[in-house]
XYZ file of C-alpha atoms in Angstrom:
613
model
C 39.231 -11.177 -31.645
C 36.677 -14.306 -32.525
C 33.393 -12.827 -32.927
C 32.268 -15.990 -30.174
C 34.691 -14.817 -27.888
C 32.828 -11.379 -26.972
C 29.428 -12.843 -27.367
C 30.172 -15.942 -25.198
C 31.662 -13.980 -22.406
C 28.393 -11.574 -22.806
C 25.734 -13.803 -22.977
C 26.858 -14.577 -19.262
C 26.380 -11.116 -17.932
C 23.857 -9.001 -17.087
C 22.567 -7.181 -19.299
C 23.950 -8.076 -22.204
C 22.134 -11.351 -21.405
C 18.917 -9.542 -22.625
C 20.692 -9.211 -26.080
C 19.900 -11.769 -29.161
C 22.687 -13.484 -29.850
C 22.658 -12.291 -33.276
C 23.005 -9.224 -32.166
C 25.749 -9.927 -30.079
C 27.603 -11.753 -32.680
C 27.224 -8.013 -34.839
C 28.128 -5.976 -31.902
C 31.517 -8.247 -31.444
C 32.588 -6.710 -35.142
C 33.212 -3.205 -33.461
C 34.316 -3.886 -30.392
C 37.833 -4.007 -29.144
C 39.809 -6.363 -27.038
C 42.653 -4.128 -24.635
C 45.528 -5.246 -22.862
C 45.680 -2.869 -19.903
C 49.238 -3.627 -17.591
C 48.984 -3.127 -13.454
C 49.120 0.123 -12.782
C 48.198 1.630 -16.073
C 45.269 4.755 -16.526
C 42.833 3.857 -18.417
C 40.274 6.932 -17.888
C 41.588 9.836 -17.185
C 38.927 12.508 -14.761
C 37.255 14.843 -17.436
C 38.477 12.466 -20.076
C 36.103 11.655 -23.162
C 34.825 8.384 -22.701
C 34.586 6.649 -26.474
C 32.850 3.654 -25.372
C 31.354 0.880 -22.323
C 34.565 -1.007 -21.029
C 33.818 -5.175 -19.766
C 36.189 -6.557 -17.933
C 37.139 -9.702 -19.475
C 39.619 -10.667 -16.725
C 41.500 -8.686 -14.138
C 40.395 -5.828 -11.593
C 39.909 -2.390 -12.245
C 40.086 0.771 -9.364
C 37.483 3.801 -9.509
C 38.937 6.789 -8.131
C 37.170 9.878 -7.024
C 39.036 13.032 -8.224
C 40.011 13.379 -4.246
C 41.638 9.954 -4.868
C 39.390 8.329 -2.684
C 38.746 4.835 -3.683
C 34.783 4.852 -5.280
C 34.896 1.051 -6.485
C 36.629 -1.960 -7.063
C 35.712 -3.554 -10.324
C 35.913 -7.658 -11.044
C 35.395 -9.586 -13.703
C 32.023 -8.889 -15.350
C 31.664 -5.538 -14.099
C 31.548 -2.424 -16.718
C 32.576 1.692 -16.580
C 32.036 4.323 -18.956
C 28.073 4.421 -18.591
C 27.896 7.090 -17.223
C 29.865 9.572 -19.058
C 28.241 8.516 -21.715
C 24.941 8.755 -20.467
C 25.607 12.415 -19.059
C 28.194 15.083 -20.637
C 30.613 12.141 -22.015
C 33.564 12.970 -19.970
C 34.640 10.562 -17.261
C 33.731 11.258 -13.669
C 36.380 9.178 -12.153
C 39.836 7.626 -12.223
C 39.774 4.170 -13.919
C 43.141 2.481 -12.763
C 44.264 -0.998 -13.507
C 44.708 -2.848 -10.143
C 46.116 -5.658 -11.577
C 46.899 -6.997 -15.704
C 43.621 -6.443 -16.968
C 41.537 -7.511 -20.311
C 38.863 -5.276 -21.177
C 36.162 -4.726 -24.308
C 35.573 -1.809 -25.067
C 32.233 -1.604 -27.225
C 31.437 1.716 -29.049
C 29.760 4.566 -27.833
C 27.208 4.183 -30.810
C 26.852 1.018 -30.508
C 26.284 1.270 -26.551
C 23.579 3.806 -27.107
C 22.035 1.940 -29.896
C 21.674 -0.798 -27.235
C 20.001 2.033 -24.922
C 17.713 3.715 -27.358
C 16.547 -0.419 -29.052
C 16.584 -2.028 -25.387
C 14.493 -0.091 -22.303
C 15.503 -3.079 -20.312
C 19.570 -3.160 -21.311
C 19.269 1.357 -20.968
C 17.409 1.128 -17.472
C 20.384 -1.519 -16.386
C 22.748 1.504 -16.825
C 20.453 4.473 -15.980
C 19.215 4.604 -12.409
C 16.764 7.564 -13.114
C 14.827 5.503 -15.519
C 13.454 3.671 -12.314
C 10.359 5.883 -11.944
C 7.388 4.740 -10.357
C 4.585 5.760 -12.148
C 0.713 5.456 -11.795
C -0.283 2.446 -14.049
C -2.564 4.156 -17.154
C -6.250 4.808 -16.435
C -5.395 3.622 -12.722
C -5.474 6.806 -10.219
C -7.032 8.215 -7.373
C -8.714 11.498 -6.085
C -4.942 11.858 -3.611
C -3.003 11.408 -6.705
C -4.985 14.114 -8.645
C -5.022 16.907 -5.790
C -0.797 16.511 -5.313
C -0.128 16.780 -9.490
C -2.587 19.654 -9.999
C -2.234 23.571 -8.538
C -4.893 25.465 -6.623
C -4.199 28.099 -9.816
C -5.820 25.200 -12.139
C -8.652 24.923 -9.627
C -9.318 28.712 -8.487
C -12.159 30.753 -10.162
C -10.221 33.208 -11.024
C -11.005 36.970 -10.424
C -13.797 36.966 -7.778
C -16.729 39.308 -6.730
C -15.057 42.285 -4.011
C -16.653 44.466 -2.233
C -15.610 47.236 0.115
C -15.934 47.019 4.001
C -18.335 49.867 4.726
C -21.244 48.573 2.385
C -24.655 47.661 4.245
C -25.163 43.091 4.841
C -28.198 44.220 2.912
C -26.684 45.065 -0.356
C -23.878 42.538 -0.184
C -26.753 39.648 0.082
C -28.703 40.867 -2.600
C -25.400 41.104 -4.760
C -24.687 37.582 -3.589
C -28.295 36.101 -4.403
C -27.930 38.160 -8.024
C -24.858 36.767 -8.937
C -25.788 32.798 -7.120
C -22.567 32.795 -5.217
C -21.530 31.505 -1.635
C -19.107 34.563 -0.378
C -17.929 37.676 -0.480
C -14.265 39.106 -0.644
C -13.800 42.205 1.380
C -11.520 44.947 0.088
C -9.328 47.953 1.000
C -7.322 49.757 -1.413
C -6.756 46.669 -3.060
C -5.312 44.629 -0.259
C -7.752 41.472 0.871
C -8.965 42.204 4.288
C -12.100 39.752 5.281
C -14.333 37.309 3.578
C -18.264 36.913 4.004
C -19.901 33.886 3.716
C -23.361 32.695 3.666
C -22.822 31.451 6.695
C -22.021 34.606 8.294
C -24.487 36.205 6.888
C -27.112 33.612 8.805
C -25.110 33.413 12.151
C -23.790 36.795 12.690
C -26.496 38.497 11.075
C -30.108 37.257 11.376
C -29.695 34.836 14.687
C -27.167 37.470 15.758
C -30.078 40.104 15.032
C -27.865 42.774 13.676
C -29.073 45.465 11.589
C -29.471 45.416 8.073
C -27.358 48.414 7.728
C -24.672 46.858 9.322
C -21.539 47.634 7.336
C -19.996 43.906 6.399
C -16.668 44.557 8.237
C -18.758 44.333 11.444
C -19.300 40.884 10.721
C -17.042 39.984 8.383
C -14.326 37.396 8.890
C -10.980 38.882 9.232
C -7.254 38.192 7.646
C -8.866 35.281 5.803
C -5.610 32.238 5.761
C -4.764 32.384 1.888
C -2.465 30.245 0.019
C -0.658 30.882 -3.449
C -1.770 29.915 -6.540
C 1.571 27.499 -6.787
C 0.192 25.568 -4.140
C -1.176 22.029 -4.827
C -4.331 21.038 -4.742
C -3.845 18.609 -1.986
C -2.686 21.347 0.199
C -5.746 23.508 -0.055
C -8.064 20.358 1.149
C -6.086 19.704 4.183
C -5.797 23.519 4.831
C -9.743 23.917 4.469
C -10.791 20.376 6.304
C -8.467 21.210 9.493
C -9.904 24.878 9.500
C -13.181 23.846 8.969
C -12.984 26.549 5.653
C -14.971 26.539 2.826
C -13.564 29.007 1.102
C -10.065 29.617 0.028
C -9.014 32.871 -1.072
C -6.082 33.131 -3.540
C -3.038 35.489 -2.944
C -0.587 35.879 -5.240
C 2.055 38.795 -4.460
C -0.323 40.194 -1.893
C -2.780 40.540 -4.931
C -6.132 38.625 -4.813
C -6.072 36.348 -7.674
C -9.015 34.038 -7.213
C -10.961 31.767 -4.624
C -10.963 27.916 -3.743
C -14.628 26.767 -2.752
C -15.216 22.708 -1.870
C -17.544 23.470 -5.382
C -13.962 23.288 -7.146
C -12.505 20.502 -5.203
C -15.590 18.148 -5.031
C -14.921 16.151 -8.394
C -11.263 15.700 -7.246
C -11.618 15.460 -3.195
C -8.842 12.754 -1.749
C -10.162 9.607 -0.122
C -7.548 9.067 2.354
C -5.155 11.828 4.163
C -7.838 14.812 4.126
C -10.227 12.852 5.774
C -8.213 11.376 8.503
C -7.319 14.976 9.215
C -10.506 16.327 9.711
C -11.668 13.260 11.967
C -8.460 14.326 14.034
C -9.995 17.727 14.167
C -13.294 15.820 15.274
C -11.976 13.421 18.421
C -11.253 14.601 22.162
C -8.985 11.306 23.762
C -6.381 9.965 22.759
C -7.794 6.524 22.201
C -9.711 8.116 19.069
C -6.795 10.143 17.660
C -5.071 6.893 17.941
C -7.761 5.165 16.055
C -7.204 7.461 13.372
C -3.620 7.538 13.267
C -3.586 3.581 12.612
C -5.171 3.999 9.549
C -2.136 5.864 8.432
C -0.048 2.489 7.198
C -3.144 1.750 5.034
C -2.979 4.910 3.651
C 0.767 4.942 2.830
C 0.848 1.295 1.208
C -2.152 2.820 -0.714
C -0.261 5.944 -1.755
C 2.763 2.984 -2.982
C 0.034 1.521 -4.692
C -0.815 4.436 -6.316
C 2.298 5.117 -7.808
C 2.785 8.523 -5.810
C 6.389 9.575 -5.395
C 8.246 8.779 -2.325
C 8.410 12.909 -1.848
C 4.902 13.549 -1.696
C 4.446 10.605 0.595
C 6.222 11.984 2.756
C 4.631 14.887 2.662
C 1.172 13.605 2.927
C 1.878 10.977 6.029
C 3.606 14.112 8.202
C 0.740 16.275 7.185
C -1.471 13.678 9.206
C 1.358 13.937 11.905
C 1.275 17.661 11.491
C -2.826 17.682 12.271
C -2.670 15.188 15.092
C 0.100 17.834 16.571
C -2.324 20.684 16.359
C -5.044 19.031 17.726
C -3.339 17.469 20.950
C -2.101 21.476 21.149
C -5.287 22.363 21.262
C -6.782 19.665 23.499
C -3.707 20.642 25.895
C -4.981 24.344 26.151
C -8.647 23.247 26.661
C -7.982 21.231 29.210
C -5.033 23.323 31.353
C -6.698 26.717 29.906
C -4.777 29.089 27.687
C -1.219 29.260 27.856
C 0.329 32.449 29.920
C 2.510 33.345 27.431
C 3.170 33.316 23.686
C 5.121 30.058 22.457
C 5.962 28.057 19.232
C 5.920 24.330 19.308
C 8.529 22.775 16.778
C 9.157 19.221 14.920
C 12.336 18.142 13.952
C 13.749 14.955 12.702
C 12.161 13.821 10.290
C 8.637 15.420 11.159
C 10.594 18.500 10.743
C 11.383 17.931 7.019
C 8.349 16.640 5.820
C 9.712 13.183 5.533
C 7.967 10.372 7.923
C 7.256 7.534 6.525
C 5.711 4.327 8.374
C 8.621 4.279 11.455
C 8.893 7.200 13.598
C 9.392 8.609 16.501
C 8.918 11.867 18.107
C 11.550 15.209 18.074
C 10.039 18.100 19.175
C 10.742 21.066 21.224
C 8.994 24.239 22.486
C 10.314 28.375 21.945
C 9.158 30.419 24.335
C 8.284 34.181 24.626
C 10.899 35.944 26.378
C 7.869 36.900 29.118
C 8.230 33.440 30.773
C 9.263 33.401 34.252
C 10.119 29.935 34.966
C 8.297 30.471 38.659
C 5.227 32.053 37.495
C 5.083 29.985 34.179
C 7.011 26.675 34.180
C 4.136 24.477 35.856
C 2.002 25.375 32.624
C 4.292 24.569 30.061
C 5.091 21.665 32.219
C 1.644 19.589 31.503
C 1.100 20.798 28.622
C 4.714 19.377 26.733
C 3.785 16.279 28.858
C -0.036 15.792 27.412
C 1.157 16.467 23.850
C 3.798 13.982 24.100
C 2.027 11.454 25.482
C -0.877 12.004 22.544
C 1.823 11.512 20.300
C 3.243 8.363 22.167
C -0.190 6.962 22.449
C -0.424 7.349 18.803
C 2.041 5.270 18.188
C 5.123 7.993 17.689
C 7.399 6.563 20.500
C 9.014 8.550 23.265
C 12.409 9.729 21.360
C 15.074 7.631 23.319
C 17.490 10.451 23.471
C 14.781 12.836 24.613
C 14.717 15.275 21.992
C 11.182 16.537 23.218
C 9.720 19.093 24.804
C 9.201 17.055 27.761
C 12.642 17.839 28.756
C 13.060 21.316 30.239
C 16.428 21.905 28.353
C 14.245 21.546 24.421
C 11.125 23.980 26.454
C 12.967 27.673 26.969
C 12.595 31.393 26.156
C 13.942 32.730 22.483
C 17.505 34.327 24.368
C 18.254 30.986 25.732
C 17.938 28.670 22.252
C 19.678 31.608 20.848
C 22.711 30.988 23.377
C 22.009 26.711 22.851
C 23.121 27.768 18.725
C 25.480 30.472 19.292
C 27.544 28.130 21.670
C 26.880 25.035 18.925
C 28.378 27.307 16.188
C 31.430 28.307 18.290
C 32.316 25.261 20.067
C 31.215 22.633 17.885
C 32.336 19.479 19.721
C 30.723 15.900 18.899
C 27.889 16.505 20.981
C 27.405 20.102 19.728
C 27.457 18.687 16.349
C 24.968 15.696 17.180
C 22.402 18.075 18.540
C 22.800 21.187 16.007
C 22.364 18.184 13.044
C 18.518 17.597 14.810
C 17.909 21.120 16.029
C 18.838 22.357 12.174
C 15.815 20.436 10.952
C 13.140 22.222 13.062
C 10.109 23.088 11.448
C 7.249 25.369 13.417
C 4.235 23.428 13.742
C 1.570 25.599 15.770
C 2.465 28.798 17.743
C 4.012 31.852 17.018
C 6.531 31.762 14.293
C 7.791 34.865 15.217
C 9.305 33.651 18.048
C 11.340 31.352 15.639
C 11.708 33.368 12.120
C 14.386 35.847 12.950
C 16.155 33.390 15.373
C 16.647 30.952 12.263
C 18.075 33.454 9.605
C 20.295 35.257 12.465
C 21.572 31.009 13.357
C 22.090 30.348 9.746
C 23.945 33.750 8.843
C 26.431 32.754 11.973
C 26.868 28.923 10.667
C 27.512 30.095 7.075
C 30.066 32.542 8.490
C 31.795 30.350 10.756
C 34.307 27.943 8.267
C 35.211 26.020 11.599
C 31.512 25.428 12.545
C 30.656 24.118 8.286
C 33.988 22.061 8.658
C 32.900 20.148 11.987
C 29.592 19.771 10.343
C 30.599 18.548 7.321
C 32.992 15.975 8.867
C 29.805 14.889 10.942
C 27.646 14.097 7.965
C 30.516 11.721 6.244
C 30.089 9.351 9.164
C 27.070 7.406 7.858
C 28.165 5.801 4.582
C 26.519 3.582 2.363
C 26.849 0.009 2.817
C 28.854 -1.067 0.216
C 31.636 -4.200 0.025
C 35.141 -3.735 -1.410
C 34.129 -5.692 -4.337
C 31.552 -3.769 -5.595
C 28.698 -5.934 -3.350
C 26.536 -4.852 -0.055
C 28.000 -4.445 3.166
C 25.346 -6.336 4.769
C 24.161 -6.733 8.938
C 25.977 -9.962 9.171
C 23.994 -10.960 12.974
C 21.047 -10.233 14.689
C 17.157 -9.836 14.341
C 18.547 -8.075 11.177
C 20.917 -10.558 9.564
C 21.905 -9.892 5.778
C 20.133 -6.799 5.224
C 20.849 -3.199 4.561
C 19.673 -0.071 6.830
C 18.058 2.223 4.153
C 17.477 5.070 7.069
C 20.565 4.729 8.171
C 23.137 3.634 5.415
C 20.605 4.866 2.692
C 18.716 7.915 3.645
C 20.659 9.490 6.656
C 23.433 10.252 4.367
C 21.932 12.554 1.839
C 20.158 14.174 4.711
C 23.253 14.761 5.919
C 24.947 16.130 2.910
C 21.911 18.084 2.138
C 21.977 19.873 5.908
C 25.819 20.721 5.184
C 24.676 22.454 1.727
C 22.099 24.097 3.358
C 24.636 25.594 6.274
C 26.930 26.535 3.651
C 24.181 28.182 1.966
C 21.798 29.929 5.008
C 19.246 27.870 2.951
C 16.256 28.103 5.241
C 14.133 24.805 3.641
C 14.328 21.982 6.127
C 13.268 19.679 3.438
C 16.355 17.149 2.388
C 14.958 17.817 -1.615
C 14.550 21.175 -1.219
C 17.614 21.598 0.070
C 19.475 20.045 -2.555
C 17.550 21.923 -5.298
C 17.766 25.289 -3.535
C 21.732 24.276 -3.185
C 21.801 23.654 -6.659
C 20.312 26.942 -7.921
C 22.776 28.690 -5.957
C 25.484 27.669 -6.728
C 26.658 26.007 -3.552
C 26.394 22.367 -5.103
C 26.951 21.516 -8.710
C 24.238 21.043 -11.015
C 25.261 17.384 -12.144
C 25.888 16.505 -8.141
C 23.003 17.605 -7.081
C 20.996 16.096 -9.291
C 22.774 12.624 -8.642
C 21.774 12.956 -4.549
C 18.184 13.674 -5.449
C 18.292 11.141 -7.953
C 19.933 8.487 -5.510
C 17.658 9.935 -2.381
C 14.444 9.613 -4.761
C 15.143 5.796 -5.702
C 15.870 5.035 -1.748
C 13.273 6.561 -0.543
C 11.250 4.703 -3.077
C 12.332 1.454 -2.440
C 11.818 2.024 1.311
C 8.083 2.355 1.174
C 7.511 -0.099 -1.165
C 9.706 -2.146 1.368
C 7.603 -0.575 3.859
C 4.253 -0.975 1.738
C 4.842 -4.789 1.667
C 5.122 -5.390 5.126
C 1.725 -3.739 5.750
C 0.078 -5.482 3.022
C 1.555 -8.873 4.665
C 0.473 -7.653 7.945
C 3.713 -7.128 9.375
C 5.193 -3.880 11.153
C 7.258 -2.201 8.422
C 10.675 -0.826 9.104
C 13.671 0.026 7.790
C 15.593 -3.183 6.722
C 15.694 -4.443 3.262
C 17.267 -7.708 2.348
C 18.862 -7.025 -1.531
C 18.349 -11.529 -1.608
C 14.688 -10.097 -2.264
C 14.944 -7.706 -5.631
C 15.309 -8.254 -8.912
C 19.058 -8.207 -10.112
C 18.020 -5.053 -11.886
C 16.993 -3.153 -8.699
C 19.827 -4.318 -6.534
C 21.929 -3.134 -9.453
C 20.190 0.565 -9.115
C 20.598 0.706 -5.847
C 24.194 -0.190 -5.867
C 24.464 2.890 -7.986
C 22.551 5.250 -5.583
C 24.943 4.009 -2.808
C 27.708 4.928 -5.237
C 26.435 8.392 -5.760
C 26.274 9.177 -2.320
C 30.436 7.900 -1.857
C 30.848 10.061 -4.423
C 29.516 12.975 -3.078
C 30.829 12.387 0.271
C 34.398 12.387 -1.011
C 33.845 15.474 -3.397
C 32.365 17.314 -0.189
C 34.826 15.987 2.240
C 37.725 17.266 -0.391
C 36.544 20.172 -0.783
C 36.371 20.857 2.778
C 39.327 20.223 3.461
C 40.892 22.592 0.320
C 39.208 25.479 1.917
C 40.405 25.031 5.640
């Protein structure tokens, strides 16, 4: 072979257009031309993979190791990356589909190119595409989600038992200049006293000095762990009004979070929106706050914050405004009669929303409630909390997955009977509602009445091969829009016109495969990343795929918002639509492979299904 003849035919295609020619003209010394014949193997699954193969002319067939057609290859295109990039062996069938010439350029000369070019390894290397907070350029938000209340604790704090006098615990306070008190018993954290407490419940209270401090101390203080971020402790004190945080660790006091340790790093954005939720009493002012949440998020973009924590942070805000219209519904229609539970699901549920959403929630009811004594009650109040949420711009869920409709509002026995009958009969409708109601997530209530109802559901599902099987077959049906010839399957009319659904084709899919792992599992995380990573640790999904779907989910997700983030900025509604005319060559080229990832997974999941029924 000419040494022109490689580096002509390169210099055309991306990215070996980012190559000198020079260079080119050196790499065409090593590499080979091959004649491949119709029909002919030319990568065998598990096979070592010596080098990148270009196809010259001619078509070449990807197939899945459950012979399921992956891709079909044209002129230009390469294989072999990612072998090489990973454990070297070959993922997938490589078939001639027709007489084929290929290069085949070394593997050390391929990962020369990788480790010498950034721009020619992130062409081949989806994960590379990180966004990342430009240096010196972050915020207060960004700080509080990479940084764990551990880091920001003062550690081992000043205990004192519950029988000793307010007098001596305020003179041990004023000698040692702090703000509170932790209140012990045999070791196990029982109360916290505050300066505060000491004022109200004390001297305007006119108690006596003798008082022991569990008289007025403030019980069963909430806690977190010191593994939780930063970010979490703000929102946790600013909706609870808290300003003091102690630490638990293993039902051992560890430390205490006081706004003294958060003030240098105290978020600008999400905190405070919750606690001016916390503040309003209409709905026109929640909804005044809640429209500050697109700001926020193309902020957050901005940033460079990942598309998990976003999604995190904009259904905390979500999760406030819930709480809030809860409590606004019991003010107004006066405490409920019995105990209940109200539940998000969708994508509330997992921790997920971004700037489109709608509502999917549902109510669990103590088994107490007499529809005739109590249904009125839980009648207006599903009704006002809806309507807070509508008003605040998350829409009435068309299919009227709320707790607005009686069926989604009902005692403990009768959801129990809604999953047992899902789990044994699972027909398409059955399958359609147990793929929301597996994503509920308790928002304010009593989780009690959820807790054991969840792990007995899951035990059943992962028990029931029938149940996983229907399931499974249910999450294949959203697939990624991909073409035969290795393009986008694009809208082709409508409002819509030549883009791609990155909810639906993009998103939906992993979220899918990730509820099927957790079913097989009983993993209890609603989460679609937690899911995959507690699938992964156990087994129930293989290291490398696993790390593919979170890899393909993160660099979705990511492009989302900052398709989402752009509409915003351009004052525009954002949604879900993304037309690949409007990225880079490089990105549509990444996202091609995250919509390859998730085929791949499909057909490894739907194969091995189908071995096991």
């Amino acid at each position: 072979m000419s040494t022109s003849d490689f580096a002509e035919f390169a210099s055309h295609r991306h990215p070996f257009d980012l190559i000198e020619m020079s260079r080119l003209a050196a790499l065409a010394q090593n590499t080979l031309r091959i004649e491949v014949a119709k029909g002919e193997v030319i990568l065998s699954v598990g096979q070592k993979v010596d080098g990148l193969y270009l196809i010259q002319s001619g078509e070449v067939d990807l197939i899945t190791p459950e012979d399921t057609l992956l891709l079909h290859l044209t002129v230009g295109n390469s294989f072999g990356e990612r072998a090489m990039l990973s454990d070297g062996h070959a993922p997938n069938r490589a078939v001639a589909n027709q007489d084929c010439t290929l290069f085949l350029i070394p593997k050390a000369d391929f990962l020369a190119l990788t480790t010498d070019l950034p721009s020619f390894h992130a062409y081949f290397d989806s994960s590379l595409i990180k966004r990342t907070t430009a240096a010196g350029q972050s915020d207060s938000t960004t700080d509080l989600i990479s940084i764990t209340i551990g880091e920001l604790m003062t550690p081992d704090p000043i205990t004192i038992g519950p029988d000793m006098p307010v007098t001596e615990a305020a003179k041990l306070m004023q000698a040692r200049n702090i703000s509170c008190l932790l209140i012990t018993e045999e070791e196990r954290l029982i109360g916290i006293l505050t300066t505060g407490d000491m004022a109200h419940r004390v001297v305007a209270a006119g108690h006596s000095l003798d008082t022991p401090v569990r008289a007025i101390m403030t019980p069963d203080p909430f806690t977190l762990g010191p593994d939780a971020l930063g970010f979490d402790a703000l929102l946790s004190m600013m909706e609870r009004t808290h300003t003091h945080l102690p630490v638990v660790a293993e039902g051992k006091l560890i430390g205490i979070l006081t706004n003294t340790n958060l003030v240098q790093r105290q978020a600008v954005s999400a905190p405070f929106l919750i606690r001016d939720l916390q503040r309003q009493d209409d709905f026109e002012s929640l909804a005044a706050i809640v429209a500050k949440v697109p700001q926020m998020l193309a902020q957050l973009v901005g940033s460079g914050v990942d598309a998990h924590n976003i999604g995190r942070i904009v259904t905390n805000v979500t999760d406030s405004l819930t709480r809030r219209l809860v409590q606004l519904a019991e003010k107004k229609f006066g405490p409920a009669p019995v105990p209940y539970l109200w539940l998000a699901c969708g994508s509330q549920g997992r921790q997920e929303q971004t700037g489109v959403s709608d509502q999917d929630n549902c109510l669990i009811l103590d088994e107490s409630f007499i529809e005739s004594d109590h249904g009125a009650y839980f009648t207006q109040f599903a009704q006002f909390v809806s309507d807070g949420l509508d008003a605040a711009g998350f829409y009435y869920c068309p299919g009227e997955m709320m707790a607005t409709n009686p069926r989604w509002r009902q005692p403990v026995s009768v959801w129990r009977s809604y999953f047992d009958k899902w789990i044994d009969r699972p027909d398409p409708m059955a399958q359609m509602l147990a793929s929301v109601m597996f994503d509920l997530r308790p928002i304010v209530g009593d989780e009690r009445l959820f807790a054991g109802l969840y792990q007995e559901t899951l035990e059943k599902a992962k028990k029931n091969s029938i149940f996983r099987a229907h399931m499974i077959s249910n999450s294949l049906s959203h697939t990624p829009p991909l073409s035969f010839f290795r393009g986008f399957a694009l809208i082709k009319k409508g409002e819509h016109k030549d883009t791609v659904d990155l909810k639906l084709n993009g998103v939906v899919p992993i979220v899918d495969l990730a509820r099927a792992y957790a079913l097989q599992g009983a993993i209890t995380a609603a989460n679609t990343r937690e899911r995959l990573i507690q699938a992964r640790d156990q087994g129930t999904i293989s290291h490398s795929g696993a790390q593919d779907l979170i890899d393909a989910y993160d660099l979705i997700a990511t492009m989302r918002l900052a398709h989402q983030a752009r509409q915003i900025r351009e004052g525009k509604k954002p949604d879900n639509f993304l037309a690949p005319a409007s990225l880079s060559e490089l990105e549509r080229n990444h996202l091609k492979d995250a919509f390859i990832m998730i085929k791949t997974q499909q057909s490894a999941l739907g194969h091995a299904q189908g071995a096991n029924i």
